[in-house]
mmCIF file of C-alpha atoms in Angstrom:
data_model
loop_
_atom_site.group_PDB
_atom_site.id
_atom_site.type_symbol
_atom_site.label_atom_id
_atom_site.label_comp_id
_atom_site.label_asym_id
_atom_site.label_seq_id
_atom_site.Cartn_x
_atom_site.Cartn_y
_atom_site.Cartn_z
ATOM 1 C CA GLU A 1 32.774 -127.646 -14.203
ATOM 2 C CA GLY A 2 30.122 -125.530 -16.039
ATOM 3 C CA GLY A 3 28.998 -121.741 -15.133
ATOM 4 C CA SER A 4 27.319 -119.872 -11.851
ATOM 5 C CA THR A 5 24.768 -121.831 -12.377
ATOM 6 C CA ARG A 6 27.035 -124.760 -10.867
ATOM 7 C CA LEU A 7 28.882 -122.852 -8.032
ATOM 8 C CA GLN A 8 25.757 -120.819 -7.041
ATOM 9 C CA THR A 9 23.267 -123.410 -6.276
ATOM 10 C CA PRO A 10 23.650 -126.245 -3.632
ATOM 11 C CA PRO A 11 24.044 -129.616 -5.696
ATOM 12 C CA LEU A 12 21.239 -131.075 -3.488
ATOM 13 C CA VAL A 13 18.782 -127.845 -4.987
ATOM 14 C CA PHE A 14 20.682 -128.414 -8.657
ATOM 15 C CA MET A 15 20.068 -131.672 -9.086
ATOM 16 C CA LEU A 16 16.252 -131.584 -8.109
ATOM 17 C CA LEU A 17 17.000 -129.228 -11.346
ATOM 18 C CA THR A 18 18.334 -130.704 -13.488
ATOM 19 C CA PRO A 19 15.549 -132.585 -15.009
ATOM 20 C CA ILE A 20 13.973 -129.200 -15.663
ATOM 21 C CA LEU A 21 16.416 -128.372 -17.009
ATOM 22 C CA GLN A 22 16.750 -131.030 -19.932
ATOM 23 C CA MET A 23 12.696 -130.558 -20.826
ATOM 24 C CA VAL A 24 14.311 -126.639 -21.263
ATOM 25 C CA GLY A 25 17.263 -127.918 -23.446
ATOM 26 C CA GLU A 26 15.365 -130.693 -25.323
ATOM 27 C CA ASN A 27 12.055 -128.283 -26.211
ATOM 28 C CA LYS A 28 13.411 -125.470 -25.684
ATOM 29 C CA ASP A 29 10.620 -123.023 -27.695
ATOM 30 C CA THR A 30 7.980 -124.894 -26.512
ATOM 31 C CA TYR A 31 9.546 -125.219 -22.283
ATOM 32 C CA GLU A 32 11.885 -122.010 -21.745
ATOM 33 C CA ARG A 33 8.602 -119.416 -20.445
ATOM 34 C CA PHE A 34 5.979 -121.896 -19.897
ATOM 35 C CA SER A 35 9.314 -123.542 -16.912
ATOM 36 C CA LYS A 36 9.832 -119.878 -16.187
ATOM 37 C CA GLN A 37 5.932 -118.822 -15.780
ATOM 38 C CA LEU A 38 5.893 -122.362 -13.522
ATOM 39 C CA TRP A 39 9.206 -121.484 -11.292
ATOM 40 C CA GLY A 40 8.783 -118.587 -10.900
ATOM 41 C CA PHE A 41 5.145 -118.395 -9.246
ATOM 42 C CA VAL A 42 6.276 -121.644 -6.843
ATOM 43 C CA LEU A 43 8.689 -119.067 -5.477
ATOM 44 C CA LEU A 44 6.055 -116.696 -5.189
ATOM 45 C CA VAL A 45 3.689 -119.255 -3.559
ATOM 46 C CA ILE A 46 6.906 -119.725 -1.419
ATOM 47 C CA ASP A 47 7.359 -116.486 -0.656
ATOM 48 C CA LEU A 48 3.867 -116.416 0.739
ATOM 49 C CA LEU A 49 4.286 -119.038 3.062
ATOM 50 C CA ILE A 50 7.497 -116.951 4.614
ATOM 51 C CA GLY A 51 4.535 -114.039 5.293
ATOM 52 C CA ILE A 52 2.482 -116.577 6.694
ATOM 53 C CA LEU A 53 5.360 -118.146 9.163
ATOM 54 C CA LEU A 54 6.106 -114.024 9.990
ATOM 55 C CA GLU A 55 2.972 -113.496 11.422
ATOM 56 C CA LYS A 56 3.121 -116.787 12.886
ATOM 57 C CA ILE A 57 6.120 -116.247 14.558
ATOM 58 C CA ALA A 58 4.642 -112.440 15.687
ATOM 59 C CA LEU A 59 2.464 -113.906 17.178
ATOM 60 C CA LEU A 60 3.649 -116.088 18.843
ATOM 61 C CA VAL A 61 6.527 -114.434 20.276
ATOM 62 C CA LEU A 62 3.596 -111.147 21.439
ATOM 63 C CA GLU A 63 1.738 -113.973 23.252
ATOM 64 C CA ALA A 64 5.259 -114.469 25.229
ATOM 65 C CA GLU A 65 5.312 -111.491 25.944
ATOM 66 C CA ILE A 66 2.241 -110.964 27.709
ATOM 67 C CA LYS A 67 2.781 -113.693 29.575
ATOM 68 C CA SER A 68 5.916 -112.206 31.076
ATOM 69 C CA ASP A 69 6.989 -109.943 33.654
ATOM 70 C CA GLU A 70 8.287 -106.829 31.406
ATOM 71 C CA ALA A 71 4.521 -105.836 30.995
ATOM 72 C CA SER A 72 4.140 -104.707 34.264
ATOM 73 C CA LEU A 73 7.319 -103.835 35.392
ATOM 74 C CA GLN A 74 6.805 -101.937 31.939
ATOM 75 C CA THR A 75 3.610 -100.283 34.460
ATOM 76 C CA LYS A 76 5.615 -99.240 37.122
ATOM 77 C CA MET A 77 8.433 -97.725 35.192
ATOM 78 C CA ASP A 78 10.051 -94.584 36.109
ATOM 79 C CA LYS A 79 9.286 -91.966 33.753
ATOM 80 C CA SER A 80 12.975 -90.894 32.713
ATOM 81 C CA ILE A 81 13.402 -94.766 31.365
ATOM 82 C CA GLN A 82 9.720 -95.708 29.778
ATOM 83 C CA PRO A 83 9.783 -96.260 25.948
ATOM 84 C CA PRO A 84 10.418 -92.502 23.985
ATOM 85 C CA LYS A 85 8.309 -94.021 21.070
ATOM 86 C CA SER A 86 6.275 -95.693 23.148
ATOM 87 C CA ASN A 87 2.661 -94.205 21.592
ATOM 88 C CA LEU A 88 4.350 -96.168 18.462
ATOM 89 C CA PHE A 89 2.425 -99.751 18.847
ATOM 90 C CA GLY A 90 0.644 -97.991 22.087
ATOM 91 C CA ILE A 91 2.821 -100.343 25.217
ATOM 92 C CA PHE A 92 2.034 -99.077 28.137
ATOM 93 C CA GLU A 93 3.119 -95.147 29.662
ATOM 94 C CA ASN A 94 3.493 -93.672 32.843
ATOM 95 C CA GLY A 95 1.823 -96.687 34.815
ATOM 96 C CA VAL A 96 -1.512 -96.529 31.990
ATOM 97 C CA SER A 97 -2.194 -99.193 30.199
ATOM 98 C CA SER A 98 -2.472 -98.547 26.118
ATOM 99 C CA ILE A 99 -5.700 -101.675 26.575
ATOM 100 C CA SER A 100 -8.039 -99.942 29.280
ATOM 101 C CA SER A 101 -7.574 -95.661 29.172
ATOM 102 C CA ASN A 102 -10.554 -94.202 27.666
ATOM 103 C CA ASP A 103 -8.587 -91.114 28.374
ATOM 104 C CA ASP A 104 -8.498 -88.885 25.147
ATOM 105 C CA ASP A 105 -4.094 -88.340 26.078
ATOM 106 C CA SER A 106 -4.024 -91.980 26.487
ATOM 107 C CA PRO A 107 -1.091 -94.012 25.008
ATOM 108 C CA SER A 108 -4.236 -95.777 22.899
ATOM 109 C CA ASN A 109 -5.858 -92.603 21.347
ATOM 110 C CA ARG A 110 -2.076 -90.913 19.866
ATOM 111 C CA GLN A 111 -0.549 -94.915 18.684
ATOM 112 C CA ILE A 112 0.034 -95.484 15.155
ATOM 113 C CA ILE A 113 0.192 -99.410 15.524
ATOM 114 C CA ARG A 114 -1.756 -101.372 18.009
ATOM 115 C CA MET A 115 0.764 -104.410 19.047
ATOM 116 C CA ALA A 116 -1.617 -106.453 18.263
ATOM 117 C CA ASP A 117 -1.442 -105.519 14.268
ATOM 118 C CA ALA A 118 2.591 -105.511 14.616
ATOM 119 C CA PRO A 119 2.914 -109.966 13.588
ATOM 120 C CA LEU A 120 -0.059 -109.014 10.983
ATOM 121 C CA PHE A 121 2.418 -105.705 10.012
ATOM 122 C CA ALA A 122 5.569 -108.094 9.937
ATOM 123 C CA ALA A 123 3.504 -110.220 7.035
ATOM 124 C CA GLN A 124 2.990 -107.396 5.074
ATOM 125 C CA LEU A 125 6.060 -105.862 5.144
ATOM 126 C CA TYR A 126 7.849 -108.699 3.888
ATOM 127 C CA TYR A 127 4.733 -110.776 1.924
ATOM 128 C CA ALA A 128 3.453 -106.875 -0.528
ATOM 129 C CA ASN A 129 6.852 -104.992 -0.776
ATOM 130 C CA PRO A 130 8.216 -104.979 -4.308
ATOM 131 C CA ILE A 131 11.393 -105.891 -3.768
ATOM 132 C CA THR A 132 10.371 -108.843 -3.120
ATOM 133 C CA PHE A 133 7.989 -109.830 -5.797
ATOM 134 C CA PHE A 134 10.505 -108.582 -8.207
ATOM 135 C CA ALA A 135 13.147 -110.490 -6.776
ATOM 136 C CA SER A 136 10.969 -113.619 -6.793
ATOM 137 C CA GLY A 137 8.327 -113.313 -9.849
ATOM 138 C CA VAL A 138 10.307 -111.310 -11.956
ATOM 139 C CA PHE A 139 14.534 -112.569 -11.462
ATOM 140 C CA ASP A 140 13.442 -115.949 -10.327
ATOM 141 C CA CYS A 141 15.717 -115.332 -7.574
ATOM 142 C CA HIS A 142 15.824 -119.180 -5.251
ATOM 143 C CA GLN A 143 17.081 -117.600 -1.966
ATOM 144 C CA ASN A 144 13.098 -118.244 -0.762
ATOM 145 C CA ILE A 145 14.002 -121.201 -0.427
ATOM 146 C CA TRP A 146 16.374 -120.444 2.039
ATOM 147 C CA TYR A 147 14.641 -117.947 4.257
ATOM 148 C CA LEU A 148 11.437 -120.618 4.549
ATOM 149 C CA CYS A 149 13.661 -123.217 6.080
ATOM 150 C CA LEU A 150 15.504 -120.552 9.171
ATOM 151 C CA LEU A 151 11.809 -119.754 9.014
ATOM 152 C CA TRP A 152 10.321 -123.102 9.523
ATOM 153 C CA ALA A 153 12.651 -123.701 12.266
ATOM 154 C CA VAL A 154 12.094 -120.621 14.000
ATOM 155 C CA HIS A 155 8.775 -121.043 14.627
ATOM 156 C CA GLU A 156 8.814 -125.098 15.507
ATOM 157 C CA THR A 157 10.824 -124.160 18.462
ATOM 158 C CA CYS A 158 8.326 -121.173 19.470
ATOM 159 C CA ARG A 159 5.639 -123.758 19.742
ATOM 160 C CA ARG A 160 5.605 -125.449 22.591
ATOM 161 C CA LYS A 161 4.844 -128.596 21.802
ATOM 162 C CA GLY A 162 6.688 -127.742 18.366
ATOM 163 C CA SER A 163 9.191 -130.200 16.981
ATOM 164 C CA LEU A 164 12.463 -130.705 17.770
ATOM 165 C CA PRO A 165 13.129 -132.809 14.554
ATOM 166 C CA LEU A 166 11.608 -131.373 12.195
ATOM 167 C CA ALA A 167 12.936 -127.611 13.567
ATOM 168 C CA SER A 168 16.555 -129.365 13.423
ATOM 169 C CA LEU A 169 15.988 -130.335 9.509
ATOM 170 C CA SER A 170 14.213 -127.009 8.728
ATOM 171 C CA LEU A 171 17.609 -125.895 10.163
ATOM 172 C CA ALA A 172 20.031 -128.561 9.227
ATOM 173 C CA LEU A 173 18.278 -127.687 5.635
ATOM 174 C CA ALA A 174 18.937 -123.361 6.088
ATOM 175 C CA THR A 175 22.314 -124.169 7.222
ATOM 176 C CA TYR A 176 22.989 -126.441 3.560
ATOM 177 C CA GLY A 177 21.852 -123.563 1.560
ATOM 178 C CA ASP A 178 23.317 -120.610 3.440
ATOM 179 C CA VAL A 179 26.005 -121.281 6.342
ATOM 180 C CA PHE A 180 24.944 -119.286 8.379
ATOM 181 C CA SER A 181 21.838 -120.107 9.707
ATOM 182 C CA VAL A 182 24.005 -122.318 11.431
ATOM 183 C CA THR A 183 24.506 -118.896 14.641
ATOM 184 C CA PHE A 184 20.022 -119.554 14.985
ATOM 185 C CA LEU A 185 21.590 -122.680 16.268
ATOM 186 C CA ILE A 186 20.892 -120.494 19.652
ATOM 187 C CA PRO A 187 18.417 -118.220 19.740
ATOM 188 C CA MET A 188 16.523 -121.406 18.823
ATOM 189 C CA ALA A 189 18.125 -123.529 22.049
ATOM 190 C CA VAL A 190 16.786 -120.278 23.705
ATOM 191 C CA TRP A 191 12.966 -121.263 23.719
ATOM 192 C CA ILE A 192 13.193 -125.085 23.789
ATOM 193 C CA SER A 193 15.465 -124.335 27.125
ATOM 194 C CA ASN A 194 12.074 -122.169 28.340
ATOM 195 C CA ARG A 195 9.375 -124.320 27.219
ATOM 196 C CA SER A 196 7.474 -126.199 30.121
ATOM 197 C CA ASP A 197 7.878 -129.308 30.037
ATOM 198 C CA HIS A 198 8.119 -131.116 33.365
ATOM 199 C CA LEU A 199 9.468 -134.139 30.942
ATOM 200 C CA LYS A 200 12.475 -133.153 29.881
ATOM 201 C CA THR A 201 15.364 -131.411 31.346
ATOM 202 C CA PRO A 202 16.744 -127.761 29.417
ATOM 203 C CA SER A 203 19.709 -129.268 29.315
ATOM 204 C CA SER A 204 17.969 -132.283 27.784
ATOM 205 C CA ARG A 205 15.955 -130.350 25.435
ATOM 206 C CA ILE A 206 19.324 -129.030 24.086
ATOM 207 C CA PHE A 207 20.622 -131.931 23.483
ATOM 208 C CA ALA A 208 18.181 -133.885 21.143
ATOM 209 C CA LEU A 209 18.236 -130.487 18.849
ATOM 210 C CA LEU A 210 21.945 -129.884 18.396
ATOM 211 C CA GLY A 211 21.549 -134.038 18.126
ATOM 212 C CA PHE A 212 18.870 -134.441 15.376
ATOM 213 C CA PHE A 213 21.156 -131.320 13.864
ATOM 214 C CA ALA A 214 23.959 -133.035 13.396
ATOM 215 C CA ILE A 215 22.155 -136.309 11.743
ATOM 216 C CA TRP A 216 20.455 -134.390 9.688
ATOM 217 C CA SER A 217 23.250 -132.144 8.665
ATOM 218 C CA CYS A 218 25.316 -136.008 7.788
ATOM 219 C CA CYS A 219 22.754 -137.444 6.085
ATOM 220 C CA LEU A 220 21.978 -134.338 3.432
ATOM 221 C CA PHE A 221 25.498 -133.884 3.413
ATOM 222 C CA GLY A 222 26.371 -138.230 2.347
ATOM 223 C CA LEU A 223 23.512 -137.391 0.202
ATOM 224 C CA SER A 224 26.004 -134.671 -2.059
ATOM 225 C CA ASN A 225 28.481 -136.957 -1.856
ATOM 226 C CA LEU A 226 26.749 -139.676 -3.380
ATOM 227 C CA LEU A 227 25.152 -137.720 -6.173
ATOM 228 C CA LEU A 228 28.626 -135.907 -6.753
ATOM 229 C CA GLY A 229 31.004 -138.879 -5.755
ATOM 230 C CA ARG A 230 33.461 -136.510 -5.744
ATOM 231 C CA SER A 231 36.426 -135.328 -2.542
ATOM 232 C CA LEU A 232 35.375 -135.097 0.895
ATOM 233 C CA LYS A 233 37.501 -131.492 0.268
ATOM 234 C CA THR A 234 34.533 -130.799 -2.850
ATOM 235 C CA ILE A 235 31.459 -132.078 -1.082
ATOM 236 C CA MET A 236 32.293 -129.352 2.037
ATOM 237 C CA LYS A 237 33.343 -126.380 -0.719
ATOM 238 C CA VAL A 238 29.818 -126.594 -2.679
ATOM 239 C CA THR A 239 28.211 -127.013 0.095
ATOM 240 C CA TYR A 240 28.957 -125.420 3.093
ATOM 241 C CA PHE A 241 31.935 -123.745 2.587
ATOM 242 C CA ARG A 242 30.135 -122.258 -0.009
ATOM 243 C CA SER A 243 29.629 -118.737 1.267
ATOM 244 C CA PHE A 244 33.346 -118.381 1.274
ATOM 245 C CA GLY A 245 36.480 -117.646 -0.865
ATOM 246 C CA TRP A 246 34.697 -114.656 -2.453
ATOM 247 C CA MET A 247 33.465 -116.271 -4.981
ATOM 248 C CA TYR A 248 30.683 -113.664 -6.709
ATOM 249 C CA GLU A 249 33.032 -111.056 -7.683
ATOM 250 C CA THR A 250 30.698 -109.595 -10.011
ATOM 251 C CA PRO A 251 29.218 -106.113 -8.085
ATOM 252 C CA ASN A 252 26.748 -106.102 -5.286
ATOM 253 C CA LEU A 253 25.578 -104.038 -2.876
ATOM 254 C CA GLY A 254 27.999 -105.583 -0.231
ATOM 255 C CA VAL A 255 31.416 -104.210 -0.241
ATOM 256 C CA GLN A 256 33.776 -108.277 -0.288
ATOM 257 C CA TRP A 257 33.355 -107.783 -4.026
ATOM 258 C CA TYR A 258 35.622 -104.190 -4.838
ATOM 259 C CA LEU A 259 38.055 -106.156 -2.151
ATOM 260 C CA ALA A 260 38.702 -108.855 -3.476
ATOM 261 C CA MET A 261 39.183 -106.835 -6.661
ATOM 262 C CA GLN A 262 41.939 -104.855 -4.762
ATOM 263 C CA THR A 263 43.586 -107.806 -2.946
ATOM 264 C CA PHE A 264 46.388 -109.211 -4.242
ATOM 265 C CA GLY A 265 47.153 -112.635 -4.747
ATOM 266 C CA ARG A 266 49.068 -113.496 -1.486
ATOM 267 C CA PHE A 267 47.166 -111.577 0.809
ATOM 268 C CA ARG A 268 43.566 -113.454 -0.379
ATOM 269 C CA GLN A 269 43.661 -116.335 1.983
ATOM 270 C CA TYR A 270 43.676 -114.074 3.994
ATOM 271 C CA GLY A 271 41.196 -111.490 3.816
ATOM 272 C CA VAL A 272 38.869 -115.071 3.412
ATOM 273 C CA ILE A 273 39.432 -116.075 6.582
ATOM 274 C CA MET A 274 39.393 -112.491 7.743
ATOM 275 C CA ILE A 275 36.127 -111.357 6.245
ATOM 276 C CA SER A 276 34.254 -114.606 6.674
ATOM 277 C CA GLY A 277 34.715 -115.432 9.849
ATOM 278 C CA LEU A 278 34.048 -111.751 10.974
ATOM 279 C CA PRO A 279 30.618 -111.767 11.175
ATOM 280 C CA PHE A 280 30.433 -116.060 13.712
ATOM 281 C CA LEU A 281 32.349 -113.683 16.438
ATOM 282 C CA ILE A 282 30.781 -111.281 16.751
ATOM 283 C CA VAL A 283 27.197 -114.160 17.550
ATOM 284 C CA THR A 284 29.071 -114.551 20.545
ATOM 285 C CA PRO A 285 29.198 -110.523 22.172
ATOM 286 C CA LEU A 286 24.953 -110.582 20.971
ATOM 287 C CA THR A 287 24.629 -113.874 23.044
ATOM 288 C CA ILE A 288 26.249 -112.468 26.491
ATOM 289 C CA ARG A 289 24.010 -109.605 26.122
ATOM 290 C CA LEU A 290 20.305 -110.312 24.558
ATOM 291 C CA HIS A 291 20.554 -113.964 24.989
ATOM 292 C CA ARG A 292 17.212 -113.173 27.886
ATOM 293 C CA TYR A 293 15.600 -112.155 24.480
ATOM 294 C CA PRO A 294 15.828 -114.829 21.373
ATOM 295 C CA ILE A 295 13.343 -113.101 18.725
ATOM 296 C CA VAL A 296 16.002 -110.349 19.022
ATOM 297 C CA LEU A 297 19.001 -112.288 18.597
ATOM 298 C CA VAL A 298 16.997 -113.706 15.336
ATOM 299 C CA ALA A 299 16.468 -110.442 14.219
ATOM 300 C CA SER A 300 20.732 -108.684 14.945
ATOM 301 C CA PHE A 301 22.110 -112.424 13.834
ATOM 302 C CA TRP A 302 20.253 -111.350 10.177
ATOM 303 C CA LEU A 303 20.849 -107.600 9.919
ATOM 304 C CA VAL A 304 24.394 -108.986 10.634
ATOM 305 C CA TRP A 305 24.178 -111.873 8.069
ATOM 306 C CA THR A 306 23.329 -109.469 5.904
ATOM 307 C CA LEU A 307 25.124 -106.479 5.827
ATOM 308 C CA GLN A 308 29.199 -109.106 6.003
ATOM 309 C CA ARG A 309 28.266 -112.100 3.228
ATOM 310 C CA ASP A 310 29.071 -111.027 0.549
ATOM 311 C CA LEU A 311 26.211 -111.518 -1.958
ATOM 312 C CA PRO A 312 23.848 -109.391 0.326
ATOM 313 C CA THR A 313 20.124 -108.221 -1.394
ATOM 314 C CA LEU A 314 17.829 -105.601 -0.806
ATOM 315 C CA ASN A 315 15.405 -109.233 -0.504
ATOM 316 C CA ASP A 316 18.189 -110.063 2.992
ATOM 317 C CA PHE A 317 16.802 -106.444 4.401
ATOM 318 C CA ALA A 318 13.331 -106.382 3.649
ATOM 319 C CA LEU A 319 13.035 -109.910 6.040
ATOM 320 C CA SER A 320 15.644 -107.937 8.696
ATOM 321 C CA LEU A 321 13.079 -105.190 9.178
ATOM 322 C CA SER A 322 10.378 -107.748 9.171
ATOM 323 C CA LEU A 323 12.334 -109.513 12.270
ATOM 324 C CA MET A 324 12.827 -106.258 14.278
ATOM 325 C CA VAL A 325 8.634 -105.503 14.044
ATOM 326 C CA MET A 326 8.375 -107.769 15.545
ATOM 327 C CA SER A 327 10.333 -106.832 19.151
ATOM 328 C CA THR A 328 7.898 -104.096 19.045
ATOM 329 C CA ARG A 329 9.712 -102.642 22.608
ATOM 330 C CA SER A 330 13.104 -102.494 20.650
ATOM 331 C CA LEU A 331 11.112 -100.266 18.189
ATOM 332 C CA ALA A 332 9.895 -97.558 20.555
ATOM 333 C CA ARG A 333 13.420 -97.114 21.896
ATOM 334 C CA MET A 334 15.262 -96.472 18.616
ATOM 335 C CA GLY A 335 16.042 -92.867 17.433
ATOM 336 C CA ALA A 336 15.521 -90.841 14.432
ATOM 337 C CA VAL A 337 18.593 -91.747 12.794
ATOM 338 C CA SER A 338 16.795 -95.778 12.081
ATOM 339 C CA ALA A 339 14.059 -93.143 10.001
ATOM 340 C CA VAL A 340 16.606 -90.851 8.475
ATOM 341 C CA ALA A 341 18.409 -94.561 7.065
ATOM 342 C CA LEU A 342 15.413 -96.028 6.251
ATOM 343 C CA CYS A 343 14.297 -92.811 3.979
ATOM 344 C CA ALA A 344 18.068 -92.405 2.798
ATOM 345 C CA ILE A 345 18.552 -95.646 1.305
ATOM 346 C CA THR A 346 15.970 -94.886 -1.096
ATOM 347 C CA VAL A 347 18.865 -92.657 -2.965
ATOM 348 C CA PRO A 348 22.398 -95.151 -3.550
ATOM 349 C CA VAL A 349 19.884 -98.171 -3.923
ATOM 350 C CA SER A 350 18.058 -96.728 -7.158
ATOM 351 C CA LEU A 351 21.901 -94.659 -8.321
ATOM 352 C CA TYR A 352 23.238 -98.266 -7.917
ATOM 353 C CA VAL A 353 20.971 -99.695 -10.862
ATOM 354 C CA MET A 354 22.099 -96.464 -12.650
ATOM 355 C CA ASP A 355 25.797 -96.920 -12.298
ATOM 356 C CA TYR A 356 25.661 -100.136 -12.374
ATOM 357 C CA TRP A 357 24.685 -99.744 -16.027
ATOM 358 C CA LEU A 358 27.085 -97.161 -16.557
ATOM 359 C CA TRP A 359 29.882 -99.264 -16.306
ATOM 360 C CA LEU A 360 29.013 -103.040 -17.108
ATOM 361 C CA GLU A 361 26.153 -101.711 -20.470
ATOM 362 C CA THR A 362 27.451 -98.808 -21.997
ATOM 363 C CA GLY A 363 30.701 -97.911 -20.174
ATOM 364 C CA THR A 364 30.674 -94.853 -19.899
ATOM 365 C CA GLY A 365 31.443 -95.313 -16.106
ATOM 366 C CA ASN A 366 33.873 -97.326 -13.532
ATOM 367 C CA ALA A 367 34.052 -99.984 -10.285
ATOM 368 C CA ASN A 368 33.984 -96.935 -8.212
ATOM 369 C CA PHE A 369 31.008 -95.480 -8.972
ATOM 370 C CA ILE A 370 28.962 -98.348 -7.765
ATOM 371 C CA PHE A 371 31.374 -98.503 -4.784
ATOM 372 C CA PHE A 372 30.468 -95.154 -3.257
ATOM 373 C CA GLN A 373 26.613 -95.992 -3.725
ATOM 374 C CA CYS A 374 27.029 -99.616 -2.175
ATOM 375 C CA LEU A 375 29.372 -98.316 0.359
ATOM 376 C CA ALA A 376 26.642 -95.389 1.705
ATOM 377 C CA TYR A 377 23.646 -98.297 1.432
ATOM 378 C CA ASN A 378 26.279 -100.542 3.955
ATOM 379 C CA CYS A 379 26.677 -97.299 6.046
ATOM 380 C CA PHE A 380 23.022 -96.408 6.411
ATOM 381 C CA ALA A 381 22.152 -100.104 7.172
ATOM 382 C CA THR A 382 24.710 -100.524 8.672
ATOM 383 C CA LEU A 383 22.481 -97.703 11.574
ATOM 384 C CA VAL A 384 19.667 -99.616 11.475
ATOM 385 C CA CYS A 385 21.246 -102.257 13.331
ATOM 386 C CA LEU A 386 23.219 -101.163 15.227
ATOM 387 C CA ASP A 387 20.601 -98.329 16.010
ATOM 388 C CA PHE A 388 18.458 -102.178 17.011
ATOM 389 C CA VAL A 389 20.925 -103.707 19.454
ATOM 390 C CA SER A 390 21.340 -100.140 21.436
ATOM 391 C CA ALA A 391 17.586 -99.798 21.829
ATOM 392 C CA THR A 392 17.228 -103.650 22.719
ATOM 393 C CA LEU A 393 20.561 -102.690 25.272
ATOM 394 C CA LYS A 394 18.820 -99.664 26.961
ATOM 395 C CA ARG A 395 15.362 -101.640 27.406
ATOM 396 C CA ASP A 396 17.152 -104.440 29.150
ATOM 397 C CA LYS A 397 18.739 -102.161 31.122
ATOM 398 C CA ALA A 398 15.498 -100.132 32.344
ATOM 399 C CA LEU A 399 14.044 -103.210 33.274
ATOM 400 C CA ARG A 400 17.277 -104.796 35.194
ATOM 401 C CA LEU A 401 17.113 -101.616 36.790
ATOM 402 C CA THR A 402 13.016 -101.408 37.885
ATOM 403 C CA ARG A 403 13.811 -105.002 38.856
ATOM 404 C CA ALA A 404 15.324 -104.170 40.679
ATOM 405 C CA CYS A 405 13.736 -101.192 42.414
ATOM 406 C CA SER A 406 10.810 -102.789 42.447
ATOM 407 C CA SER A 407 12.549 -105.692 45.099
ATOM 408 C CA GLN A 408 14.172 -103.007 46.898
ATOM 409 C CA VAL A 409 10.453 -101.829 47.499
ATOM 410 C CA GLU A 410 8.849 -104.819 48.712
ATOM 411 C CA LYS A 411 11.768 -105.389 51.370
ATOM 412 C CA LYS A 412 11.111 -102.347 53.090
#
């Protein structure tokens, strides 16, 4: 029932906003401008909290990397398999620490960004981004609410004494707004299994996380059922299955809207199941290969969802870049193709805005104008995603080779 607002907004969020909408309807001249400014200010505050959480998560990840054996293995790594861009963050190169070396040609003097500054850079890359400012402060996009819930869950599992009930509640809220967030249970389980807790085994902590998540999800589902008073099928359709079904057929940066327009009605259900289920299939091979690096899993999962969701935005891609910055040792192995793609991605985005106006406002364009720009945007974003995953695989292989060589030397 109703317009697109009901389709795009989960029931609990819509019910919370109903008093404001009613107040605006009754006193439109008095409250409309004030409520819009107030909502924009709230969204900007949420963006600030997201930036703070990004910095805290990056600090925890950096602290874990310092304590791991990767730093020591980096000093023993053969020159042929060392990161080609190790000076990007001043990581170890040729067995010399970038922190202790005073040589003018050392990585510390040639580094672009210090590893200690990476957390702040990740936060600024999101919060000081004009894309996020315009989305929250000007256009009142509420998708950052789900970003906050997801990052809060990740932060609680990163912390050594983080609260599992709070982490599971935050993830349940994020899943309520975006069903793909359920896949982040995998990196969260990896983090809590690595905790040093003598009172609980890793398996018991993982089962506790899953149990709390199931309980909170049932509570949210029951509350939605209580508010709507509809059947089980209707509740599932407007909550967890809201992202399926090609509901957003208006032009956007994705390509699914064009596919939905061109698909015959008899093949529609098949296309929905295949396209919507593809991101969940990609999660499995990524987990098998990258389970040693949970922060890389988080960034990779979010990159996949940015490319495969039915309504992608530039906010999603901005958050992906911030998550990628947290894995500095993977960035040091990325090639020049990512830099070229990031520079070139501004071209299809700019042309998309112009073509959108030509087609939907003046009527002088057509759908193909926008589709070509959306296709180019997704190709460039895919190059960045593939290069990041490939760099992490190279990093993992180099570490395994160095670890094997070190163990052989010790045996001799």
